[in-house]
Amino acid sequence: MDRSELEQLYRDYGPTVVRRARAILGTEAEAHDALQEVFVILLEKGATFREESAVLTWVYRITTNVCLGRLRRSKRHHELLQERGNELLSNASTTARPDSMAMLRQLLCEAQADEAHAALCHFVDGLTHSETASVMECSRRKVCYLVERFTARARERWNLAPQGEDHA
Amino acid sequence: MPKPEQPGWLATLRPTATPNCLSELQLDALHLKTLPEAEFNMATSHVANCELCRERLALRTLEHEAFAQQFNLGHLAAATLEQVDERRPRRLWQRTLVSVSVLAAAAAVFLFVVSQENFAEFANVRLKGGLTLKVFAKRGADVFQVAPGDPLKPNDALRFEVAPFAAPLNVTHLAILSIDGAQKVSIYAADAGGNALAFEPMWGWLFEGSIVLDDTLGTETLLAVACPTAFAATPLIGPLMRSLQAEPQHRTLAPPQPDCVVEALNFNKVAP
Protein backbone atom coordinates (compact mmCIF):
# COMPACT_ATOMS: atom_id res chain seq x y z
CA MET A 1 0.00 0.00 0.00
CA ASP A 2 1.40 3.40 -0.87
CA ARG A 3 1.12 6.61 1.06
CA SER A 4 -1.82 8.06 -0.86
CA GLU A 5 -3.82 4.85 -0.45
CA LEU A 6 -3.11 4.87 3.26
CA GLU A 7 -4.15 8.52 3.47
CA GLN A 8 -7.49 7.60 1.97
CA LEU A 9 -7.82 4.71 4.41
CA TYR A 10 -7.19 7.12 7.26
CA ARG A 11 -9.70 9.55 5.82
CA ASP A 12 -12.39 6.89 5.56
CA TYR A 13 -11.85 4.94 8.76
CA GLY A 14 -9.74 7.17 11.00
CA PRO A 15 -12.70 9.01 12.53
CA THR A 16 -14.40 5.73 13.35
CA VAL A 17 -11.27 4.46 15.06
CA VAL A 18 -10.88 7.65 17.10
CA ARG A 19 -14.53 7.69 18.13
CA ARG A 20 -14.50 4.08 19.31
CA ALA A 21 -11.13 4.45 20.98
CA ARG A 22 -12.31 7.57 22.80
CA ALA A 23 -15.39 5.74 24.05
CA ILE A 24 -13.35 2.78 25.26
CA LEU A 25 -10.29 4.53 26.63
CA GLY A 26 -12.00 7.65 27.91
CA THR A 27 -9.62 10.36 26.74
CA GLU A 28 -8.85 12.06 23.44
CA ALA A 29 -5.11 11.67 23.95
CA GLU A 30 -5.30 7.93 24.41
CA ALA A 31 -7.61 7.63 21.44
CA HIS A 32 -5.08 9.44 19.25
CA ASP A 33 -2.30 7.16 20.53
CA ALA A 34 -4.38 4.13 19.63
CA LEU A 35 -5.14 5.47 16.14
CA GLN A 36 -1.76 4.79 14.60
CA GLU A 37 -1.43 1.45 16.37
CA VAL A 38 -4.66 0.33 14.77
CA PHE A 39 -3.52 1.29 11.28
CA VAL A 40 -0.13 -0.33 11.75
CA ILE A 41 -1.88 -3.59 12.56
CA LEU A 42 -4.28 -3.09 9.66
CA LEU A 43 -1.34 -2.83 7.30
CA GLU A 44 0.49 -5.76 8.83
CA LYS A 45 -2.53 -8.01 8.77
CA GLY A 46 -3.62 -6.92 5.34
CA ALA A 47 -2.43 -10.17 3.85
CA THR A 48 -4.98 -12.17 5.83
CA PHE A 49 -7.87 -9.86 5.09
CA ARG A 50 -10.71 -11.86 3.64
CA GLU A 51 -12.53 -9.63 1.25
CA GLU A 52 -15.88 -11.13 1.99
CA SER A 53 -15.61 -9.52 5.42
CA ALA A 54 -16.41 -5.84 5.33
CA VAL A 55 -13.41 -3.62 5.92
CA LEU A 56 -15.45 -1.80 8.53
CA THR A 57 -16.03 -4.89 10.67
CA TRP A 58 -12.33 -5.59 10.42
CA VAL A 59 -11.53 -2.04 11.57
CA TYR A 60 -13.97 -2.44 14.46
CA ARG A 61 -12.33 -5.67 15.54
CA ILE A 62 -8.78 -4.39 15.46
CA THR A 63 -9.72 -1.13 17.18
CA THR A 64 -11.39 -3.02 19.99
CA ASN A 65 -8.43 -5.32 20.44
CA VAL A 66 -5.92 -2.47 20.47
CA CYS A 67 -7.98 -0.48 22.95
CA LEU A 68 -8.56 -3.43 25.24
CA GLY A 69 -4.82 -3.98 25.26
CA ARG A 70 -4.18 -0.38 26.15
CA LEU A 71 -6.84 -0.41 28.78
CA ARG A 72 -5.35 -3.38 30.51
CA ARG A 73 -1.85 -2.06 30.40
CA SER A 74 -2.74 1.44 31.37
CA LYS A 75 -1.97 2.76 34.75
CA ARG A 76 -5.44 4.16 34.56
CA HIS A 77 -6.70 0.69 35.31
CA HIS A 78 -5.10 0.89 38.71
CA GLU A 79 -6.45 4.38 39.16
CA LEU A 80 -9.90 3.15 38.33
CA LEU A 81 -9.62 0.37 40.86
CA GLN A 82 -8.45 2.78 43.49
CA GLU A 83 -10.86 5.59 42.76
CA ARG A 84 -13.97 3.86 41.56
CA GLY A 85 -13.68 0.36 42.87
CA ASN A 86 -13.42 1.25 46.52
CA GLU A 87 -15.96 4.00 46.21
CA LEU A 88 -18.51 1.85 44.50
CA LEU A 89 -17.97 -1.26 46.53
CA SER A 90 -17.95 0.36 49.92
CA ASN A 91 -20.38 3.23 49.48
CA ALA A 92 -23.41 1.14 48.77
CA SER A 93 -25.92 3.81 49.61
CA THR A 94 -24.51 6.52 47.42
CA THR A 95 -27.00 8.69 45.69
CA ALA A 96 -24.50 9.90 43.13
CA ARG A 97 -24.90 8.39 39.69
CA PRO A 98 -22.05 6.00 39.05
CA ASP A 99 -19.84 6.63 36.07
CA SER A 100 -21.09 3.82 33.88
CA MET A 101 -18.14 3.91 31.51
CA ALA A 102 -15.66 3.79 34.39
CA MET A 103 -17.46 0.75 35.74
CA LEU A 104 -17.48 -0.80 32.31
CA ARG A 105 -13.77 -0.20 31.86
CA GLN A 106 -13.05 -1.89 35.15
CA LEU A 107 -15.05 -4.92 34.11
CA LEU A 108 -13.36 -4.93 30.70
CA CYS A 109 -9.97 -5.09 32.37
CA GLU A 110 -11.07 -8.11 34.34
CA ALA A 111 -12.94 -9.97 31.64
CA GLN A 112 -11.38 -12.33 29.15
CA ALA A 113 -10.64 -10.90 25.73
CA ASP A 114 -13.58 -12.36 23.85
CA GLU A 115 -16.00 -11.47 26.60
CA ALA A 116 -14.73 -7.88 26.74
CA HIS A 117 -14.92 -7.55 22.98
CA ALA A 118 -18.48 -8.82 22.85
CA ALA A 119 -19.49 -6.51 25.70
CA LEU A 120 -18.07 -3.47 23.94
CA CYS A 121 -19.81 -4.28 20.69
CA HIS A 122 -23.14 -4.98 22.37
CA PHE A 123 -23.36 -2.43 25.17
CA VAL A 124 -21.34 0.48 23.78
CA ASP A 125 -21.78 0.16 20.04
CA GLY A 126 -25.30 -1.19 20.25
CA LEU A 127 -24.53 -4.00 17.84
CA THR A 128 -26.92 -6.91 17.66
CA HIS A 129 -25.60 -10.35 18.46
CA SER A 130 -25.44 -11.09 14.74
CA GLU A 131 -23.47 -7.92 14.02
CA THR A 132 -21.14 -8.65 16.91
CA ALA A 133 -20.61 -12.17 15.59
CA SER A 134 -19.71 -10.65 12.23
CA VAL A 135 -17.18 -8.27 13.79
CA MET A 136 -15.66 -10.95 16.01
CA GLU A 137 -15.82 -13.64 13.33
CA CYS A 138 -17.46 -16.12 15.61
CA SER A 139 -20.89 -17.68 15.97
CA ARG A 140 -23.92 -15.79 17.19
CA ARG A 141 -24.36 -18.41 19.85
CA LYS A 142 -20.92 -17.67 21.23
CA VAL A 143 -21.71 -13.97 21.31
CA CYS A 144 -24.90 -14.66 23.26
CA TYR A 145 -22.93 -16.70 25.73
CA LEU A 146 -20.24 -14.05 26.12
CA VAL A 147 -22.74 -11.24 26.62
CA GLU A 148 -24.64 -13.26 29.21
CA ARG A 149 -21.45 -14.03 31.04
CA PHE A 150 -20.42 -10.38 31.08
CA THR A 151 -23.87 -9.35 32.24
CA ALA A 152 -23.70 -11.84 35.08
CA ARG A 153 -20.32 -10.47 36.05
CA ALA A 154 -21.63 -6.89 35.94
CA ARG A 155 -24.63 -7.81 38.01
CA GLU A 156 -22.49 -9.55 40.55
CA ARG A 157 -20.14 -6.59 40.93
CA TRP A 158 -22.43 -3.62 40.65
CA ASN A 159 -26.11 -4.30 40.49
CA LEU A 160 -27.05 -0.65 40.66
CA ALA A 161 -30.18 0.88 39.17
CA PRO A 162 -29.71 4.06 37.14
CA GLN A 163 -30.73 6.01 40.26
CA GLY A 164 -27.67 4.68 42.05
CA GLU A 165 -29.37 2.49 44.59
CA ASP A 166 -27.71 -0.70 45.65
CA HIS A 167 -29.71 -3.80 44.81
CA ALA A 168 -27.34 -6.24 46.46
CA MET B 1 -29.70 -21.70 32.05
CA PRO B 2 -31.75 -18.60 32.81
CA LYS B 3 -30.35 -15.39 31.42
CA PRO B 4 -28.99 -13.05 34.11
CA GLU B 5 -30.96 -9.92 34.68
CA GLN B 6 -29.13 -7.02 33.10
CA PRO B 7 -28.02 -4.39 35.60
CA GLY B 8 -29.68 -1.07 34.89
CA TRP B 9 -26.42 0.82 34.50
CA LEU B 10 -25.46 -1.19 31.43
CA ALA B 11 -28.44 0.25 29.61
CA THR B 12 -27.20 3.78 30.26
CA LEU B 13 -24.07 3.21 28.22
CA ARG B 14 -25.86 3.80 24.97
CA PRO B 15 -29.07 5.78 25.16
CA THR B 16 -31.15 5.35 22.04
CA ALA B 17 -34.48 6.74 21.01
CA THR B 18 -35.94 3.36 20.06
CA PRO B 19 -34.73 -0.24 20.06
CA ASN B 20 -34.79 -0.03 16.26
CA CYS B 21 -32.23 2.74 16.09
CA LEU B 22 -29.19 2.03 13.99
CA SER B 23 -26.14 0.57 15.69
CA GLU B 24 -22.80 2.32 15.52
CA LEU B 25 -21.68 -0.16 12.89
CA GLN B 26 -24.73 0.45 10.72
CA LEU B 27 -24.35 4.21 10.97
CA ASP B 28 -20.69 4.03 10.04
CA ALA B 29 -21.48 1.78 7.09
CA LEU B 30 -24.31 4.10 6.04
CA HIS B 31 -22.01 7.10 6.21
CA LEU B 32 -19.33 5.32 4.21
CA LYS B 33 -21.97 4.06 1.77
CA THR B 34 -20.82 0.46 2.16
CA LEU B 35 -24.17 -1.06 3.08
CA PRO B 36 -25.73 -3.57 0.69
CA GLU B 37 -28.66 -2.09 -1.19
CA ALA B 38 -31.47 -3.60 0.87
CA GLU B 39 -29.85 -2.59 4.16
CA PHE B 40 -29.07 0.84 2.77
CA ASN B 41 -32.71 1.40 1.90
CA MET B 42 -33.86 0.27 5.35
CA ALA B 43 -31.28 2.42 7.08
CA THR B 44 -32.05 5.56 5.11
CA SER B 45 -35.75 4.99 5.67
CA HIS B 46 -35.16 4.78 9.43
CA VAL B 47 -32.94 7.86 9.45
CA ALA B 48 -35.62 9.81 7.64
CA ASN B 49 -37.98 9.10 10.53
CA CYS B 50 -35.61 9.23 13.49
CA GLU B 51 -34.24 12.53 14.73
CA LEU B 52 -31.63 10.90 16.97
CA CYS B 53 -30.15 8.84 14.14
CA ARG B 54 -30.20 11.88 11.86
CA GLU B 55 -28.17 13.74 14.45
CA ARG B 56 -25.79 10.82 14.88
CA LEU B 57 -25.30 10.62 11.12
CA ALA B 58 -24.71 14.35 10.87
CA LEU B 59 -22.17 14.09 13.67
CA ARG B 60 -20.25 11.62 11.60
CA THR B 61 -19.92 14.10 8.78
CA LEU B 62 -18.60 16.66 11.26
CA GLU B 63 -16.23 14.08 12.72
CA HIS B 64 -14.76 13.36 9.31
CA GLU B 65 -14.28 17.04 8.59
CA ALA B 66 -12.69 17.64 11.98
CA PHE B 67 -10.44 14.62 11.58
CA ALA B 68 -9.07 15.82 8.25
CA GLN B 69 -8.37 19.23 9.79
CA GLN B 70 -6.91 17.93 13.01
CA PHE B 71 -4.49 15.44 11.50
CA ASN B 72 -1.98 15.95 8.74
CA LEU B 73 -2.97 12.76 6.94
CA GLY B 74 0.12 12.79 4.73
CA HIS B 75 2.45 12.86 7.72
CA LEU B 76 0.33 10.33 9.56
CA ALA B 77 0.40 7.93 6.65
CA ALA B 78 4.16 8.35 6.24
CA ALA B 79 4.77 7.77 9.95
CA THR B 80 2.58 4.66 9.87
CA LEU B 81 4.41 3.18 6.90
CA GLU B 82 7.69 3.90 8.63
CA GLN B 83 6.56 2.14 11.76
CA VAL B 84 5.45 -0.90 9.77
CA ASP B 85 8.88 -1.01 8.13
CA GLU B 86 10.61 -0.72 11.50
CA ARG B 87 8.68 -3.66 12.88
CA ARG B 88 9.34 -5.85 9.86
CA PRO B 89 13.10 -6.53 10.39
CA ARG B 90 12.38 -7.76 13.92
CA ARG B 91 10.30 -10.51 12.41
CA LEU B 92 12.55 -11.37 9.48
CA TRP B 93 13.92 -14.32 11.33
CA GLN B 94 10.41 -15.63 11.80
CA ARG B 95 9.73 -15.82 8.09
CA THR B 96 11.28 -19.18 7.62
CA LEU B 97 9.01 -21.98 8.59
CA VAL B 98 10.80 -25.22 8.91
CA SER B 99 9.06 -28.43 8.13
CA VAL B 100 11.24 -31.21 9.38
CA SER B 101 10.29 -34.72 8.38
CA VAL B 102 11.65 -36.97 11.10
CA LEU B 103 10.36 -40.36 10.17
CA ALA B 104 11.98 -41.99 7.18
CA ALA B 105 9.64 -43.56 4.65
CA ALA B 106 10.66 -47.01 5.88
CA ALA B 107 9.87 -46.22 9.51
CA ALA B 108 7.18 -48.17 11.30
CA VAL B 109 3.68 -46.83 10.94
CA PHE B 110 2.13 -45.82 14.19
CA LEU B 111 -1.11 -47.50 14.87
CA PHE B 112 -2.59 -44.83 17.09
CA VAL B 113 -4.54 -41.90 15.92
CA VAL B 114 -3.99 -38.97 18.19
CA SER B 115 -7.26 -37.34 18.98
CA GLN B 116 -7.74 -34.34 21.15
CA GLU B 117 -9.21 -36.58 23.81
CA ASN B 118 -6.19 -38.83 23.74
CA PHE B 119 -3.86 -35.88 23.86
CA ALA B 120 -5.63 -34.63 26.91
CA GLU B 121 -4.40 -37.72 28.69
CA PHE B 122 -0.77 -36.81 28.27
CA ALA B 123 0.35 -37.09 31.82
CA ASN B 124 2.38 -33.98 32.44
CA VAL B 125 0.89 -31.52 30.03
CA ARG B 126 -1.42 -28.91 31.41
CA LEU B 127 -3.99 -28.07 28.83
CA LYS B 128 -4.91 -24.77 30.32
CA GLY B 129 -7.14 -23.85 27.45
CA GLY B 130 -5.37 -20.53 27.52
CA LEU B 131 -4.14 -20.56 23.94
CA THR B 132 -6.29 -20.10 20.88
CA LEU B 133 -4.61 -20.70 17.58
CA LYS B 134 -6.27 -19.58 14.37
CA VAL B 135 -5.50 -21.52 11.25
CA PHE B 136 -6.02 -20.10 7.77
CA ALA B 137 -5.89 -22.16 4.63
CA LYS B 138 -5.24 -21.04 1.09
CA ARG B 139 -6.63 -23.33 -1.57
CA GLY B 140 -6.20 -22.01 -5.05
CA ALA B 141 -7.32 -18.38 -4.92
CA ASP B 142 -9.48 -18.86 -1.82
CA VAL B 143 -8.32 -17.97 1.66
CA PHE B 144 -10.45 -19.04 4.61
CA GLN B 145 -10.21 -19.84 8.29
CA VAL B 146 -10.48 -23.50 9.22
CA ALA B 147 -11.92 -24.80 12.47
CA PRO B 148 -11.08 -28.12 14.16
CA GLY B 149 -12.77 -30.93 12.31
CA ASP B 150 -12.85 -29.04 9.02
CA PRO B 151 -11.50 -30.92 6.02
CA LEU B 152 -8.12 -30.01 4.65
CA LYS B 153 -6.70 -31.12 1.32
CA PRO B 154 -3.25 -31.86 -0.02
CA ASN B 155 -1.50 -28.71 -1.24
CA ASP B 156 -3.51 -26.48 1.09
CA ALA B 157 -1.19 -23.75 2.39
CA LEU B 158 -1.66 -23.11 6.11
CA ARG B 159 -0.90 -19.93 8.01
CA PHE B 160 -1.19 -19.49 11.74
CA GLU B 161 -2.30 -16.62 13.91
CA VAL B 162 -2.57 -16.09 17.60
CA ALA B 163 -5.28 -13.50 18.04
CA PRO B 164 -4.82 -10.67 20.55
CA PHE B 165 -5.44 -11.87 24.07
CA ALA B 166 -5.76 -15.41 22.80
CA ALA B 167 -2.78 -16.50 24.87
CA PRO B 168 -1.81 -15.93 28.49
CA LEU B 169 0.03 -12.65 28.65
CA ASN B 170 3.18 -14.26 30.01
CA VAL B 171 3.76 -16.61 27.07
CA THR B 172 5.85 -15.12 24.34
CA HIS B 173 7.24 -18.01 22.31
CA LEU B 174 5.33 -20.47 20.18
CA ALA B 175 6.13 -23.58 18.21
CA ILE B 176 3.68 -25.66 16.21
CA LEU B 177 4.18 -29.35 15.63
CA SER B 178 2.05 -31.67 13.59
CA ILE B 179 1.19 -35.34 13.58
CA ASP B 180 -0.22 -36.47 10.25
CA GLY B 181 -2.29 -39.44 9.20
CA ALA B 182 0.81 -41.57 8.93
CA GLN B 183 1.87 -40.54 12.45
CA LYS B 184 4.70 -38.51 11.02
CA VAL B 185 5.78 -35.72 13.37
CA SER B 186 6.83 -32.45 11.82
CA ILE B 187 7.56 -28.94 12.97
CA TYR B 188 5.23 -26.51 11.23
CA ALA B 189 6.28 -23.27 12.89
CA ALA B 190 9.75 -22.52 14.20
CA ASP B 191 12.71 -20.54 13.05
CA ALA B 192 15.50 -21.85 10.87
CA GLY B 193 17.25 -23.20 13.95
CA GLY B 194 14.21 -25.16 15.14
CA ASN B 195 13.50 -22.69 17.92
CA ALA B 196 10.11 -21.38 18.91
CA LEU B 197 8.98 -18.12 17.36
CA ALA B 198 8.55 -14.98 19.47
CA PHE B 199 5.21 -13.20 19.43
CA GLU B 200 3.24 -10.54 21.26
CA PRO B 201 0.38 -12.09 23.23
CA MET B 202 -1.24 -8.70 23.79
CA TRP B 203 -1.47 -7.75 20.13
CA GLY B 204 -1.79 -11.12 18.58
CA TRP B 205 0.52 -12.40 15.94
CA LEU B 206 0.21 -13.53 12.37
CA PHE B 207 3.13 -15.79 11.68
CA GLU B 208 4.91 -15.19 8.43
CA GLY B 209 5.19 -17.83 5.81
CA SER B 210 3.01 -20.84 5.22
CA ILE B 211 3.16 -24.63 5.26
CA VAL B 212 1.97 -26.57 2.25
CA LEU B 213 0.34 -29.87 3.16
CA ASP B 214 1.52 -33.06 1.52
CA ASP B 215 -0.76 -35.77 0.18
CA THR B 216 -0.89 -37.93 3.33
CA LEU B 217 -4.57 -38.31 4.16
CA GLY B 218 -6.22 -38.80 7.53
CA THR B 219 -6.20 -36.95 10.82
CA GLU B 220 -3.82 -34.00 10.96
CA THR B 221 -3.19 -32.92 14.55
CA LEU B 222 -1.59 -29.56 15.17
CA LEU B 223 0.04 -29.04 18.56
CA ALA B 224 0.70 -25.42 19.45
CA VAL B 225 3.13 -25.12 22.36
CA ALA B 226 3.57 -21.66 23.90
CA CYS B 227 5.96 -20.82 26.72
CA PRO B 228 7.09 -17.77 28.68
CA THR B 229 10.64 -17.85 27.32
CA ALA B 230 12.46 -19.06 24.24
CA PHE B 231 12.71 -22.78 23.74
CA ALA B 232 13.86 -25.24 21.14
CA ALA B 233 11.10 -27.09 19.31
CA THR B 234 13.25 -29.84 17.82
CA PRO B 235 13.83 -31.63 21.15
CA LEU B 236 10.06 -32.06 21.48
CA ILE B 237 9.86 -34.32 18.45
CA GLY B 238 11.60 -37.36 19.86
CA PRO B 239 9.61 -37.58 23.08
CA LEU B 240 6.39 -36.96 21.18
CA MET B 241 7.15 -39.76 18.74
CA ARG B 242 8.02 -42.14 21.56
CA SER B 243 4.92 -41.23 23.48
CA LEU B 244 2.70 -42.06 20.53
CA GLN B 245 3.72 -45.67 20.92
CA ALA B 246 2.42 -45.83 24.48
CA GLU B 247 -1.11 -46.41 25.62
CA PRO B 248 -3.06 -43.16 25.76
CA GLN B 249 -2.99 -42.97 29.55
CA HIS B 250 0.80 -43.27 29.52
CA ARG B 251 1.49 -40.70 26.83
CA THR B 252 3.53 -37.76 27.99
CA LEU B 253 4.79 -34.59 26.42
CA ALA B 254 7.38 -33.00 28.65
CA PRO B 255 6.77 -29.29 28.37
CA PRO B 256 9.99 -27.36 27.82
CA GLN B 257 9.09 -25.07 30.71
CA PRO B 258 6.73 -25.24 33.70
CA ASP B 259 4.23 -22.65 32.55
CA CYS B 260 3.75 -23.67 28.96
CA VAL B 261 0.30 -23.95 27.43
CA VAL B 262 -0.60 -26.34 24.67
CA GLU B 263 -3.48 -26.43 22.25
CA ALA B 264 -4.25 -29.45 20.12
CA LEU B 265 -6.32 -29.04 16.97
CA ASN B 266 -7.48 -31.95 14.86
CA PHE B 267 -8.28 -31.67 11.18
CA ASN B 268 -9.21 -34.28 8.64
CA LYS B 269 -7.14 -34.26 5.49
CA VAL B 270 -9.20 -35.67 2.65
CA ALA B 271 -8.61 -36.39 -0.98
CA PRO B 272 -9.10 -33.49 -3.41
PDB file of C-alpha atoms in Angstrom, chain B residues 121-239:
ATOM      1  CA  GLU B 121      -4.396 -37.719  28.690  1.00  0.00           C
ATOM      2  CA  PHE B 122      -0.769 -36.812  28.272  1.00  0.00           C
ATOM      3  CA  ALA B 123       0.350 -37.090  31.823  1.00  0.00           C
ATOM      4  CA  ASN B 124       2.384 -33.981  32.445  1.00  0.00           C
ATOM      5  CA  VAL B 125       0.888 -31.518  30.028  1.00  0.00           C
ATOM      6  CA  ARG B 126      -1.416 -28.911  31.412  1.00  0.00           C
ATOM      7  CA  LEU B 127      -3.995 -28.072  28.830  1.00  0.00           C
ATOM      8  CA  LYS B 128      -4.914 -24.769  30.316  1.00  0.00           C
ATOM      9  CA  GLY B 129      -7.137 -23.850  27.453  1.00  0.00           C
ATOM     10  CA  GLY B 130      -5.368 -20.533  27.520  1.00  0.00           C
ATOM     11  CA  LEU B 131      -4.138 -20.557  23.941  1.00  0.00           C
ATOM     12  CA  THR B 132      -6.288 -20.096  20.878  1.00  0.00           C
ATOM     13  CA  LEU B 133      -4.609 -20.696  17.575  1.00  0.00           C
ATOM     14  CA  LYS B 134      -6.270 -19.578  14.371  1.00  0.00           C
ATOM     15  CA  VAL B 135      -5.500 -21.518  11.249  1.00  0.00           C
ATOM     16  CA  PHE B 136      -6.017 -20.095   7.773  1.00  0.00           C
ATOM     17  CA  ALA B 137      -5.893 -22.158   4.634  1.00  0.00           C
ATOM     18  CA  LYS B 138      -5.239 -21.036   1.093  1.00  0.00           C
ATOM     19  CA  ARG B 139      -6.630 -23.326  -1.571  1.00  0.00           C
ATOM     20  CA  GLY B 140      -6.202 -22.007  -5.046  1.00  0.00           C
ATOM     21  CA  ALA B 141      -7.317 -18.381  -4.917  1.00  0.00           C
ATOM     22  CA  ASP B 142      -9.480 -18.862  -1.816  1.00  0.00           C
ATOM     23  CA  VAL B 143      -8.317 -17.968   1.665  1.00  0.00           C
ATOM     24  CA  PHE B 144     -10.446 -19.040   4.606  1.00  0.00           C
ATOM     25  CA  GLN B 145     -10.213 -19.835   8.287  1.00  0.00           C
ATOM     26  CA  VAL B 146     -10.476 -23.501   9.216  1.00  0.00           C
ATOM     27  CA  ALA B 147     -11.922 -24.798  12.473  1.00  0.00           C
ATOM     28  CA  PRO B 148     -11.082 -28.119  14.156  1.00  0.00           C
ATOM     29  CA  GLY B 149     -12.775 -30.926  12.307  1.00  0.00           C
ATOM     30  CA  ASP B 150     -12.850 -29.045   9.016  1.00  0.00           C
ATOM     31  CA  PRO B 151     -11.500 -30.920   6.020  1.00  0.00           C
ATOM     32  CA  LEU B 152      -8.119 -30.009   4.648  1.00  0.00           C
ATOM     33  CA  LYS B 153      -6.698 -31.124   1.321  1.00  0.00           C
ATOM     34  CA  PRO B 154      -3.251 -31.859  -0.022  1.00  0.00           C
ATOM     35  CA  ASN B 155      -1.501 -28.707  -1.236  1.00  0.00           C
ATOM     36  CA  ASP B 156      -3.514 -26.476   1.094  1.00  0.00           C
ATOM     37  CA  ALA B 157      -1.193 -23.754   2.391  1.00  0.00           C
ATOM     38  CA  LEU B 158      -1.657 -23.106   6.109  1.00  0.00           C
ATOM     39  CA  ARG B 159      -0.899 -19.927   8.010  1.00  0.00           C
ATOM     40  CA  PHE B 160      -1.188 -19.491  11.740  1.00  0.00           C
ATOM     41  CA  GLU B 161      -2.301 -16.615  13.907  1.00  0.00           C
ATOM     42  CA  VAL B 162      -2.572 -16.090  17.600  1.00  0.00           C
ATOM     43  CA  ALA B 163      -5.283 -13.501  18.038  1.00  0.00           C
ATOM     44  CA  PRO B 164      -4.817 -10.666  20.549  1.00  0.00           C
ATOM     45  CA  PHE B 165      -5.436 -11.873  24.071  1.00  0.00           C
ATOM     46  CA  ALA B 166      -5.756 -15.413  22.804  1.00  0.00           C
ATOM     47  CA  ALA B 167      -2.777 -16.496  24.870  1.00  0.00           C
ATOM     48  CA  PRO B 168      -1.814 -15.934  28.494  1.00  0.00           C
ATOM     49  CA  LEU B 169       0.029 -12.653  28.654  1.00  0.00           C
ATOM     50  CA  ASN B 170       3.183 -14.263  30.006  1.00  0.00           C
ATOM     51  CA  VAL B 171       3.762 -16.608  27.070  1.00  0.00           C
ATOM     52  CA  THR B 172       5.855 -15.118  24.342  1.00  0.00           C
ATOM     53  CA  HIS B 173       7.241 -18.012  22.312  1.00  0.00           C
ATOM     54  CA  LEU B 174       5.330 -20.466  20.177  1.00  0.00           C
ATOM     55  CA  ALA B 175       6.127 -23.580  18.206  1.00  0.00           C
ATOM     56  CA  ILE B 176       3.677 -25.659  16.211  1.00  0.00           C
ATOM     57  CA  LEU B 177       4.182 -29.349  15.632  1.00  0.00           C
ATOM     58  CA  SER B 178       2.053 -31.665  13.588  1.00  0.00           C
ATOM     59  CA  ILE B 179       1.190 -35.337  13.581  1.00  0.00           C
ATOM     60  CA  ASP B 180      -0.217 -36.467  10.251  1.00  0.00           C
ATOM     61  CA  GLY B 181      -2.288 -39.437   9.197  1.00  0.00           C
ATOM     62  CA  ALA B 182       0.812 -41.573   8.931  1.00  0.00           C
ATOM     63  CA  GLN B 183       1.866 -40.544  12.447  1.00  0.00           C
ATOM     64  CA  LYS B 184       4.704 -38.514  11.015  1.00  0.00           C
ATOM     65  CA  VAL B 185       5.778 -35.725  13.369  1.00  0.00           C
ATOM     66  CA  SER B 186       6.825 -32.447  11.823  1.00  0.00           C
ATOM     67  CA  ILE B 187       7.559 -28.936  12.967  1.00  0.00           C
ATOM     68  CA  TYR B 188       5.231 -26.512  11.229  1.00  0.00           C
ATOM     69  CA  ALA B 189       6.278 -23.272  12.887  1.00  0.00           C
ATOM     70  CA  ALA B 190       9.750 -22.517  14.200  1.00  0.00           C
ATOM     71  CA  ASP B 191      12.713 -20.544  13.048  1.00  0.00           C
ATOM     72  CA  ALA B 192      15.496 -21.855  10.866  1.00  0.00           C
ATOM     73  CA  GLY B 193      17.249 -23.198  13.949  1.00  0.00           C
ATOM     74  CA  GLY B 194      14.212 -25.159  15.135  1.00  0.00           C
ATOM     75  CA  ASN B 195      13.503 -22.688  17.922  1.00  0.00           C
ATOM     76  CA  ALA B 196      10.105 -21.376  18.912  1.00  0.00           C
ATOM     77  CA  LEU B 197       8.977 -18.117  17.362  1.00  0.00           C
ATOM     78  CA  ALA B 198       8.553 -14.983  19.466  1.00  0.00           C
ATOM     79  CA  PHE B 199       5.209 -13.202  19.430  1.00  0.00           C
ATOM     80  CA  GLU B 200       3.241 -10.544  21.261  1.00  0.00           C
ATOM     81  CA  PRO B 201       0.378 -12.092  23.226  1.00  0.00           C
ATOM     82  CA  MET B 202      -1.236  -8.703  23.786  1.00  0.00           C
ATOM     83  CA  TRP B 203      -1.469  -7.746  20.126  1.00  0.00           C
ATOM     84  CA  GLY B 204      -1.786 -11.124  18.577  1.00  0.00           C
ATOM     85  CA  TRP B 205       0.517 -12.396  15.935  1.00  0.00           C
ATOM     86  CA  LEU B 206       0.212 -13.531  12.366  1.00  0.00           C
ATOM     87  CA  PHE B 207       3.135 -15.795  11.683  1.00  0.00           C
ATOM     88  CA  GLU B 208       4.911 -15.186   8.433  1.00  0.00           C
ATOM     89  CA  GLY B 209       5.189 -17.830   5.807  1.00  0.00           C
ATOM     90  CA  SER B 210       3.015 -20.842   5.221  1.00  0.00           C
ATOM     91  CA  ILE B 211       3.157 -24.627   5.259  1.00  0.00           C
ATOM     92  CA  VAL B 212       1.966 -26.573   2.250  1.00  0.00           C
ATOM     93  CA  LEU B 213       0.337 -29.867   3.164  1.00  0.00           C
ATOM     94  CA  ASP B 214       1.524 -33.060   1.517  1.00  0.00           C
ATOM     95  CA  ASP B 215      -0.758 -35.772   0.181  1.00  0.00           C
ATOM     96  CA  THR B 216      -0.890 -37.929   3.329  1.00  0.00           C
ATOM     97  CA  LEU B 217      -4.569 -38.308   4.160  1.00  0.00           C
ATOM     98  CA  GLY B 218      -6.217 -38.805   7.532  1.00  0.00           C
ATOM     99  CA  THR B 219      -6.197 -36.952  10.824  1.00  0.00           C
ATOM    100  CA  GLU B 220      -3.823 -33.999  10.958  1.00  0.00           C
ATOM    101  CA  THR B 221      -3.188 -32.917  14.550  1.00  0.00           C
ATOM    102  CA  LEU B 222      -1.587 -29.560  15.168  1.00  0.00           C
ATOM    103  CA  LEU B 223       0.037 -29.039  18.555  1.00  0.00           C
ATOM    104  CA  ALA B 224       0.702 -25.424  19.447  1.00  0.00           C
ATOM    105  CA  VAL B 225       3.129 -25.116  22.358  1.00  0.00           C
ATOM    106  CA  ALA B 226       3.565 -21.656  23.896  1.00  0.00           C
ATOM    107  CA  CYS B 227       5.959 -20.825  26.719  1.00  0.00           C
ATOM    108  CA  PRO B 228       7.088 -17.766  28.683  1.00  0.00           C
ATOM    109  CA  THR B 229      10.639 -17.853  27.323  1.00  0.00           C
ATOM    110  CA  ALA B 230      12.457 -19.065  24.243  1.00  0.00           C
ATOM    111  CA  PHE B 231      12.709 -22.781  23.738  1.00  0.00           C
ATOM    112  CA  ALA B 232      13.860 -25.240  21.139  1.00  0.00           C
ATOM    113  CA  ALA B 233      11.105 -27.094  19.310  1.00  0.00           C
ATOM    114  CA  THR B 234      13.251 -29.836  17.815  1.00  0.00           C
ATOM    115  CA  PRO B 235      13.826 -31.630  21.146  1.00  0.00           C
ATOM    116  CA  LEU B 236      10.061 -32.062  21.475  1.00  0.00           C
ATOM    117  CA  ILE B 237       9.856 -34.319  18.448  1.00  0.00           C
ATOM    118  CA  GLY B 238      11.603 -37.361  19.856  1.00  0.00           C
ATOM    119  CA  PRO B 239       9.607 -37.584  23.085  1.00  0.00           C
TER     120      PRO B 239
END
